[in-house]
Structure formats: structure tokens, C-alpha cells
mmCIF file of C-alpha atoms in Angstrom:
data_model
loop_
_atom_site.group_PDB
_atom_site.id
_atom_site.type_symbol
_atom_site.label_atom_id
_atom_site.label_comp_id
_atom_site.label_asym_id
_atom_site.label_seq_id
_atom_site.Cartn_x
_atom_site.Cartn_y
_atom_site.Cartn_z
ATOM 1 C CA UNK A 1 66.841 56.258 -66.823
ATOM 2 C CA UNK A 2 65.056 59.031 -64.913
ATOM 3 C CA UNK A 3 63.581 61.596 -67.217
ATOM 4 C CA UNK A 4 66.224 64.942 -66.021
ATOM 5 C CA UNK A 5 69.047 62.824 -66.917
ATOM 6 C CA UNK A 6 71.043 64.300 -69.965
ATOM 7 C CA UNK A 7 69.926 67.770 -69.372
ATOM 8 C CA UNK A 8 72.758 70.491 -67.948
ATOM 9 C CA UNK A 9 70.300 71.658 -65.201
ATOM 10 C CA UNK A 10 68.390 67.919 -63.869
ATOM 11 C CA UNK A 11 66.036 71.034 -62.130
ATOM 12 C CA UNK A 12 64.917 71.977 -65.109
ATOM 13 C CA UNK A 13 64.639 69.289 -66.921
ATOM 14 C CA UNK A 14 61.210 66.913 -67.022
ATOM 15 C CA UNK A 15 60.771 65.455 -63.351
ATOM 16 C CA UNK A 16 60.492 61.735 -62.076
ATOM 17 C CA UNK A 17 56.438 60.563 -61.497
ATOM 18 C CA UNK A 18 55.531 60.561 -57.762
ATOM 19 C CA UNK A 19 53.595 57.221 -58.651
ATOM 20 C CA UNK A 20 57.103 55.587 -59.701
ATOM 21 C CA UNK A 21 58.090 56.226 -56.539
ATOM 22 C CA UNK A 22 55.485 55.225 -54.541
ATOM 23 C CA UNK A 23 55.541 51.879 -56.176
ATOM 24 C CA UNK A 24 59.306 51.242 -55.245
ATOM 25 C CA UNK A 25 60.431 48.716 -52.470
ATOM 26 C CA UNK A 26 63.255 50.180 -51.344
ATOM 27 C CA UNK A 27 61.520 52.300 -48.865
ATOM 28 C CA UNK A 28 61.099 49.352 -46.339
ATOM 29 C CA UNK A 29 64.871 48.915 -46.778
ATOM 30 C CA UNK A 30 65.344 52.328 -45.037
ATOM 31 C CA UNK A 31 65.705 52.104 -41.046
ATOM 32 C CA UNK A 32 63.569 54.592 -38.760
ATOM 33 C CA UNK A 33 65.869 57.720 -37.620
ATOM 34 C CA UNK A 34 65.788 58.685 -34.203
ATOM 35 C CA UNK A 35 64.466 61.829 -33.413
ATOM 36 C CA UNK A 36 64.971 63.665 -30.086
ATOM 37 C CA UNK A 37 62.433 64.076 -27.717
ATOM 38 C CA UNK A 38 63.641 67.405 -25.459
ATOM 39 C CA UNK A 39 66.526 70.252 -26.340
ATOM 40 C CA UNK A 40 66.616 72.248 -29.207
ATOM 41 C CA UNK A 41 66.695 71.457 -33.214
ATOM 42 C CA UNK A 42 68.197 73.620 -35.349
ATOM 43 C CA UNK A 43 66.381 73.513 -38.664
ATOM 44 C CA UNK A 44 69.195 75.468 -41.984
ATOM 45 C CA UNK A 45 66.600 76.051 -45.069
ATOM 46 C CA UNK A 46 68.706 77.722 -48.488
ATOM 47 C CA UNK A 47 65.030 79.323 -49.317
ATOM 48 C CA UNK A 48 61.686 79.540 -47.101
ATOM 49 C CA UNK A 49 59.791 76.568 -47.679
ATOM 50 C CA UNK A 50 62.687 74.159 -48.553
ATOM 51 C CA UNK A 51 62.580 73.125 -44.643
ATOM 52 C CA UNK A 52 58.581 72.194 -44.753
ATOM 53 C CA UNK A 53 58.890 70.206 -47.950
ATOM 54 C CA UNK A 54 61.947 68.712 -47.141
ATOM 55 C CA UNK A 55 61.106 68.074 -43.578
ATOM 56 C CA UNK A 56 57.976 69.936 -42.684
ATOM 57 C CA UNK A 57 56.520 66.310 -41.187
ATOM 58 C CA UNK A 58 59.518 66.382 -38.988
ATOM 59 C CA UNK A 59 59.156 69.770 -37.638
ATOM 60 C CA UNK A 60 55.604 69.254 -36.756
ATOM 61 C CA UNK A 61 56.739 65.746 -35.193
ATOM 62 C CA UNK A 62 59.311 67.698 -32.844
ATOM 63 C CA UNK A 63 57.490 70.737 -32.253
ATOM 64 C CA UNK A 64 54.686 68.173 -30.746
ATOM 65 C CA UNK A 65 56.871 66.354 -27.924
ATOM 66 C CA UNK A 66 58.259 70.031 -26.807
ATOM 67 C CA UNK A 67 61.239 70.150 -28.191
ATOM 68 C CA UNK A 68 62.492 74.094 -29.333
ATOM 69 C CA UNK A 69 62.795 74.580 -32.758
ATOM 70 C CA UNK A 70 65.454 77.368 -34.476
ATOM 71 C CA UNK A 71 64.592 77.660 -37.762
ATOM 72 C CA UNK A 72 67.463 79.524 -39.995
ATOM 73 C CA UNK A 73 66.612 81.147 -43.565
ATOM 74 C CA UNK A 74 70.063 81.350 -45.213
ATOM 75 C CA UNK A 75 68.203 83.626 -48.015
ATOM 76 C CA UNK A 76 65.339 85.091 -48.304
ATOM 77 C CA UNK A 77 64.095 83.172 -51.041
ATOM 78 C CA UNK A 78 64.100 86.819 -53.223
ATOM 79 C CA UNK A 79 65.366 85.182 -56.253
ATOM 80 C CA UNK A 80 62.705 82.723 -57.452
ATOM 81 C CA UNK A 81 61.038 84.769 -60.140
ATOM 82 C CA UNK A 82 63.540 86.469 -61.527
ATOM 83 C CA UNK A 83 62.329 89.413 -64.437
ATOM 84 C CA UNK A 84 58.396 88.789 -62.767
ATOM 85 C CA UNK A 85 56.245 91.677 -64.013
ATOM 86 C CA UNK A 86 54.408 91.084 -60.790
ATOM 87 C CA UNK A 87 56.659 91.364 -57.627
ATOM 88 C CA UNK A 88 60.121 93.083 -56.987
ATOM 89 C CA UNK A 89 62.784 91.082 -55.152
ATOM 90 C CA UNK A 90 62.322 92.832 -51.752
ATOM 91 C CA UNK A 91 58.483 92.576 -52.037
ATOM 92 C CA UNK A 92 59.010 88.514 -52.702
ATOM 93 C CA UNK A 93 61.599 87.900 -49.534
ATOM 94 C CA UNK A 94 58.994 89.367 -47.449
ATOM 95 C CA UNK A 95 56.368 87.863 -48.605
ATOM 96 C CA UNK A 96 58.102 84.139 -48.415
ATOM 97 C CA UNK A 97 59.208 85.256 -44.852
ATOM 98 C CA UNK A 98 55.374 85.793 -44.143
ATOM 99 C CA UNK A 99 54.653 82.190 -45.769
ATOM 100 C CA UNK A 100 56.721 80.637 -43.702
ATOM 101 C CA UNK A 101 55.259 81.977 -40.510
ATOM 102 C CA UNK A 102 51.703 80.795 -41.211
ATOM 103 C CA UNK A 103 53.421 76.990 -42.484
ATOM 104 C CA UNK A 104 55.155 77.119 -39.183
ATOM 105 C CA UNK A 105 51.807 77.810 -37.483
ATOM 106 C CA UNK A 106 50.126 75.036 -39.961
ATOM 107 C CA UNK A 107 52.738 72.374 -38.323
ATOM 108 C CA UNK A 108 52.063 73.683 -34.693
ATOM 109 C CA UNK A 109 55.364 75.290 -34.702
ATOM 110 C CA UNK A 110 54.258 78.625 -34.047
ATOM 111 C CA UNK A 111 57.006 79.416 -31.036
ATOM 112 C CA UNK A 112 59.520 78.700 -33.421
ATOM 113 C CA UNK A 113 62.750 80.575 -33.602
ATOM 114 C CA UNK A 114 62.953 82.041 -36.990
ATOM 115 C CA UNK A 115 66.299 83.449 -37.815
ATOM 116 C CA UNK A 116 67.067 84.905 -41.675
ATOM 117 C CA UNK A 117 70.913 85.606 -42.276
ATOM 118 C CA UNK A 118 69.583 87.038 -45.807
ATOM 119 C CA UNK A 119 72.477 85.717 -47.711
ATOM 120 C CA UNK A 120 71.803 86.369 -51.495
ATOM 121 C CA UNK A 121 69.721 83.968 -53.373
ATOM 122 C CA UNK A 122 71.416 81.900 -55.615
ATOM 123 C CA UNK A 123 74.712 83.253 -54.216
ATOM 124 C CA UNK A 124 75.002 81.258 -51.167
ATOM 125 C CA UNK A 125 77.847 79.017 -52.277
ATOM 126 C CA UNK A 126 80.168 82.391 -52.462
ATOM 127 C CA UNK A 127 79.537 83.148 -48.755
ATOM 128 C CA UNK A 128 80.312 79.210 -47.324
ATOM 129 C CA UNK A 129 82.748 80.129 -45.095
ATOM 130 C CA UNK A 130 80.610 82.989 -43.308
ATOM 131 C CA UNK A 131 77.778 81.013 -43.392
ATOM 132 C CA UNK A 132 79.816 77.864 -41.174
ATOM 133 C CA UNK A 133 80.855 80.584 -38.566
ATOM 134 C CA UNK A 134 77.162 81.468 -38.102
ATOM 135 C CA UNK A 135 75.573 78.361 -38.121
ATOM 136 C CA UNK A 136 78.198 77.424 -35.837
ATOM 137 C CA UNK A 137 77.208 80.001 -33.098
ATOM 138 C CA UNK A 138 73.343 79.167 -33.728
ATOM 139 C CA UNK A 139 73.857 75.254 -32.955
ATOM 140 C CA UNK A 140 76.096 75.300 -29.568
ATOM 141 C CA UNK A 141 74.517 72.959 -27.312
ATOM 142 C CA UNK A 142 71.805 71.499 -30.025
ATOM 143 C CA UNK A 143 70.485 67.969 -29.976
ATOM 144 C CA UNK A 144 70.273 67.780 -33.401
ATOM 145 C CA UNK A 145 70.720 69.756 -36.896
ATOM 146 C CA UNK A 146 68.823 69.261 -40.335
ATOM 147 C CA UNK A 147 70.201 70.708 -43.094
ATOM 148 C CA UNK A 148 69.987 70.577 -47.121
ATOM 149 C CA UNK A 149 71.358 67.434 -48.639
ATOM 150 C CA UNK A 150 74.768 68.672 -50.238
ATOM 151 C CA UNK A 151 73.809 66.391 -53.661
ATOM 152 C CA UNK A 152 70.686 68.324 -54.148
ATOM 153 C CA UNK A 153 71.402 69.143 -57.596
ATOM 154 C CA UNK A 154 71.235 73.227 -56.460
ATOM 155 C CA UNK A 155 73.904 75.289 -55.365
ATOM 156 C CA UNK A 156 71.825 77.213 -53.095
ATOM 157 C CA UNK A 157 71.081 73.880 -50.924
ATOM 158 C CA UNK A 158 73.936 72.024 -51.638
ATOM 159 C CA UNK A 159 76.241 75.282 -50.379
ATOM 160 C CA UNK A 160 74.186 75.126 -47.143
ATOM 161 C CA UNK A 161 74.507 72.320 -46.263
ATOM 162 C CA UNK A 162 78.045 72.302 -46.634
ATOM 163 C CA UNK A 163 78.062 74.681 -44.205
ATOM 164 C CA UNK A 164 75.996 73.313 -41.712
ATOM 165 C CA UNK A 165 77.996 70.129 -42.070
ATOM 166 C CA UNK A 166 81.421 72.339 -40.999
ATOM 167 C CA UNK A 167 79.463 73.995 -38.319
ATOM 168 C CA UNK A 168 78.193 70.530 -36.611
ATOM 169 C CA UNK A 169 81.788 69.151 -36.782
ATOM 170 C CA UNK A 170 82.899 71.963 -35.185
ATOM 171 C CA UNK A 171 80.531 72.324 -31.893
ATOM 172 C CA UNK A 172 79.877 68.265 -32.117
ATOM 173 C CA UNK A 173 76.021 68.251 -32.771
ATOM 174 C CA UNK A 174 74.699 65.251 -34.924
ATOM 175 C CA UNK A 175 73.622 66.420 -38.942
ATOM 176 C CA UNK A 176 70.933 64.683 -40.981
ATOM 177 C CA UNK A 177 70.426 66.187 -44.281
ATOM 178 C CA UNK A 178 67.176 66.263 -46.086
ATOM 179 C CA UNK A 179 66.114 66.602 -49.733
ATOM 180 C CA UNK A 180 63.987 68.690 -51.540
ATOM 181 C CA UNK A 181 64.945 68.130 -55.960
ATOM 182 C CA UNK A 182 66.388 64.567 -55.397
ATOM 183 C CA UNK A 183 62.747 63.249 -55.965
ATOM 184 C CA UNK A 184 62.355 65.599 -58.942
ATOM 185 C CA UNK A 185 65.830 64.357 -61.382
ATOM 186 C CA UNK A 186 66.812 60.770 -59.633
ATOM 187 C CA UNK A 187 64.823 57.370 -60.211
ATOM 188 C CA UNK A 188 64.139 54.777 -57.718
ATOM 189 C CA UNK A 189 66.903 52.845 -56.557
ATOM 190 C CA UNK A 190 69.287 56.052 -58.829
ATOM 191 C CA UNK A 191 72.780 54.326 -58.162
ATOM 192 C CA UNK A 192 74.082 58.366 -57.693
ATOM 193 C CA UNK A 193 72.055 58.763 -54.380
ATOM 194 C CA UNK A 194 73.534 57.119 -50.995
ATOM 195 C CA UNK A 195 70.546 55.141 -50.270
ATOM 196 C CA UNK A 196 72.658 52.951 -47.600
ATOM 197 C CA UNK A 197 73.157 56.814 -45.749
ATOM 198 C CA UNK A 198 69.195 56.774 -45.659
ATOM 199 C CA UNK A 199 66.730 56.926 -42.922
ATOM 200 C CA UNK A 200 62.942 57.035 -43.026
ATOM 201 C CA UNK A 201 60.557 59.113 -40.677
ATOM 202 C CA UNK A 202 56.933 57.942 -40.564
ATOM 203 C CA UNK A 203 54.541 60.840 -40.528
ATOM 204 C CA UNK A 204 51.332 59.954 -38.594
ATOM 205 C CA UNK A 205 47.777 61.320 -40.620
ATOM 206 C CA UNK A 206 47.549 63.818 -38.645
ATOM 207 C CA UNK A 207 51.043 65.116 -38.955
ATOM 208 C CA UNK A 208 50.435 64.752 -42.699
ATOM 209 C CA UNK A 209 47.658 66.982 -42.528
ATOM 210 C CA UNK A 210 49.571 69.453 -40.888
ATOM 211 C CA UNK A 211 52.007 69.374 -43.625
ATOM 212 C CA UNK A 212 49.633 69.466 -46.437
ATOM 213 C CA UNK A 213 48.227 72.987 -44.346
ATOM 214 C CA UNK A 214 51.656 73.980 -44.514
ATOM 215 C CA UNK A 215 52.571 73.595 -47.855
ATOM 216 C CA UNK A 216 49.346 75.022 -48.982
ATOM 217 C CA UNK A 217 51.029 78.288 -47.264
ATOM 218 C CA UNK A 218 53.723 78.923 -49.675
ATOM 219 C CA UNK A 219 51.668 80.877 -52.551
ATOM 220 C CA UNK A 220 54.388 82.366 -54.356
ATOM 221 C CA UNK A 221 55.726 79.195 -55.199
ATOM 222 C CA UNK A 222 52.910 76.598 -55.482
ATOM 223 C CA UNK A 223 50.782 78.926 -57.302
ATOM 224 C CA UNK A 224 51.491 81.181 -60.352
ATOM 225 C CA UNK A 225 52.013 84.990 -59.416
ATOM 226 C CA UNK A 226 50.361 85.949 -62.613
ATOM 227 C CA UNK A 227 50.213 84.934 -66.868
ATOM 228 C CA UNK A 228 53.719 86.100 -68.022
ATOM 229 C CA UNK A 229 55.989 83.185 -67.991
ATOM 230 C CA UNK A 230 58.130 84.510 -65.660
ATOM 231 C CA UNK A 231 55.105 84.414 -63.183
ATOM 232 C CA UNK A 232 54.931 80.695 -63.307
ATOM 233 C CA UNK A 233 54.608 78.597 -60.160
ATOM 234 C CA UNK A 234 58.093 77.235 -59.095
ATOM 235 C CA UNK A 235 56.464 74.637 -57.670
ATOM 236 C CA UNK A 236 53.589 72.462 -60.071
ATOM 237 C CA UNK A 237 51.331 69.972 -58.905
ATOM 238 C CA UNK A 238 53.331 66.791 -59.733
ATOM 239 C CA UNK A 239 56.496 68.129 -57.834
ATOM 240 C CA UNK A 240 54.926 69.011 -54.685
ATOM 241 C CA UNK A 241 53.485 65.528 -54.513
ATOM 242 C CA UNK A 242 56.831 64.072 -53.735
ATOM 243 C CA UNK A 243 56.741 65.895 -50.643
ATOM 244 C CA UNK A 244 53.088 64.911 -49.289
ATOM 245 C CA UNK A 245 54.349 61.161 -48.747
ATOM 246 C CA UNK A 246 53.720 59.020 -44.858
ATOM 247 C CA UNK A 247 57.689 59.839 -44.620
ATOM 248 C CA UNK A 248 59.889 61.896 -45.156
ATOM 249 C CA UNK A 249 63.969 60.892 -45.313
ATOM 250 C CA UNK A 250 67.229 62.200 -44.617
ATOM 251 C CA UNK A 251 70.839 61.211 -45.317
ATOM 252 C CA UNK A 252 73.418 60.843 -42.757
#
């Protein structure tokens, strides 16, 4: 039994050890995904940073063999720190916006397209349908899409990628989904997550050093933006080592 299980919100609840999860043997189960090697990728993140931690490794793989990148902010991210006595909303989206610049610049993706649709944090789910129409009109001719994995356990990222999901279907581009909580309330081998849906990409050294850089970017979430609890990091230690693995693995 993981340790978020019985709690209302698994996010909030006491997270699964990275070191159980390195020790599990189901990774070598998971076959290598395919990534393209020219075109365009299409990258949908529900908050800046959710696309480097989910799939930062990836970007910096792509962004290396040429291929364009489009990287779409649903929100701004303005909603992490809700009642902080440090930082208004407006202040926060722009300074995530700039974090994201420099992380794209960490994983040699500075040329990036960066495109924010500033849908309201935590709201995204009420806006679904809009959403779909946009993404579709951003993917049209794409090799490939990434998106939030719609069992995330958060509305923001499981709303998204909804959406992205009705937008491939309808211009025909190929979806893999991506995690960000799963490693935070599921257990290895967690019968509630589609492992036989998985794929594995192997991130070199030196792409995980570019990710590390990357991460090490987001401030506002890794670190605490001051003593109040409401200041807290979003982001501890022990949950941003699920994301500084050799791989990194999406669903589809």
C-alpha cells in the first residue's frame, strides 16, 4: 500500500520513496518509445515546469537532433501559493513564465516556441472544450504531442490532457502522455496505473545534467518563497527526485 492511499487528496497526502522505486523491476519491462528525429513537437504543460519534470529529458533529447519545439502553458502557474504573504498572483505567473525560459535554455531549448493560453489555475477542467479547439490549431501538421497523463491525480493536468487527447484525434497527430504526481501517491507495480500503456526514454548523462540545470530553474516551487506556511516549497527534496531518474516515461 503506497503511503497517499486513503487520503481524499493522494497530492497531499505522504509521498512514495524515490528509493522504492528505483529498486523495482518493472522498469526493464517497459519498451523504448520512439521519438522523432525532424518536424515539430508540441509540448501541453497545465503549469510551467510540469513539462521539464515530466519530460524535461525529452525536450532536451529533441531539441538536440533539430527538431522544433512548441511549448504551450495552459496556465500560468499563478495559483500555487495561494494566501502567500510574499508574492501576488500576477507577480508569481510571471515569474514561473521567466523560470521556464532559463529551464528551456538549461535543456538547450532556447528557440523554443513558448505559447501561454493563461487559462486559470486550478480552473482548467471548466474551459476543456476551448482548450481542445486551441490545441487543435497549435498541433496541425505535428509529428508528435506530449501532454499530461489524464490519471494524474490533479484536475489541472488531468483536464489538459483531455484536451490535448481531443485535439490529436482531431488533426491525426500521435499523443504520449507524461506524468508528473503518479510517482508521488502510486507504488511500484500500483495495479491503478496502465503500466502495459508504458514506454521508457533513456536519458543520456549529459541530458540528465541538463535536466537537473533545468529543474534547478524553477525557484518558486523547489524552494520556499519565505517562513509563513503558505510560502512553503511546492516542490521538497524527496519529490523532485522522482523526476531526476536515466528515464523518463509516458503512457500511450
Amino acid at each position: 500500500m503506497s503511503a497517499a492511499e486513503g487520503y481524499a487528496d493522494p497530492i497531499q497526502a505522504p509521498g512514495t520513496d524515490e528509493r522504492e522505486w528505483r529498486a523495482w523491476d518493472g522498469w526493464d519491462r517497459m519498451p523504448d518509445c520512439a521519438l522523432p528525429t525532424q518536424g515539430r513537437v508540441v509540448v501541453v504543460a497545465a503549469h510551467p515546469d510540469d513539462e521539464v519534470l515530466g519530460a524535461g529529458g525529452t525536450l532536451a533529447r529533441l531539441a538536440a537532433t533539430g527538431v522544433a519545439l512548441t511549448v504551450v502553458s495552459v496556465t500560468d502557474g499563478e495559483g500555487s501559493h495561494p494566501g502567500s504573504t510574499r508574492v501576488t498572483p500576477d507577480r508569481l505567473a510571471e515569474l514561473r513564465a521567466g523560470e521556464l525560459r532559463d529551464a528551456l535554455r538549461q535543456l538547450g531549448a532556447e528557440q523554443a516556441e513558448i505559447v501561454r493560453l493563461r487559462l486559470p489555475d486550478t480552473g482548467v477542467a471548466r474551459h476543456e472544450e476551448r482548450l481542445a479547439g486551441e490545441l487543435a490549431a497549435l498541433l496541425r501538421g505535428a509529428a508528435l504531442c506530449l501532454a499530461p497523463w489524464t490519471q494524474d491525480a490533479h484536475g489541472d493536468h488531468e483536464a489538459a490532457g483531455r484536451a490535448a487527447l481531443a485535439a490529436c484525434r482531431a488533426v491525426s497527430v500521435p499523443c504520449r502522455l507524461y506524468p508528473v504526481w503518479l510517482w508521488h501517491w502510486a507504488r511500484p507495480g500500483d495495479p491503478r496505473v496502465p503500466w502495459a500503456q508504458a514506454a521508457r526514454i533513456a536519458l543520456p548523462p549529459g541530458v540528465q545534467a541538463r535536466k537537473r540545470a533545468a529543474v534547478d530553474r524553477f525557484v518558486t516551487q523547489i524552494r520556499p518563497l519565505g517562513d509563513a506556511p503558505q510560502d512553503a516549497a511546492v516542490l521538497p527534496p524527496d519529490e523532485v527526485a522522482h523526476h531526476l531518474r536515466a528515464w523518463e516515461v509516458v503512457f500511450g
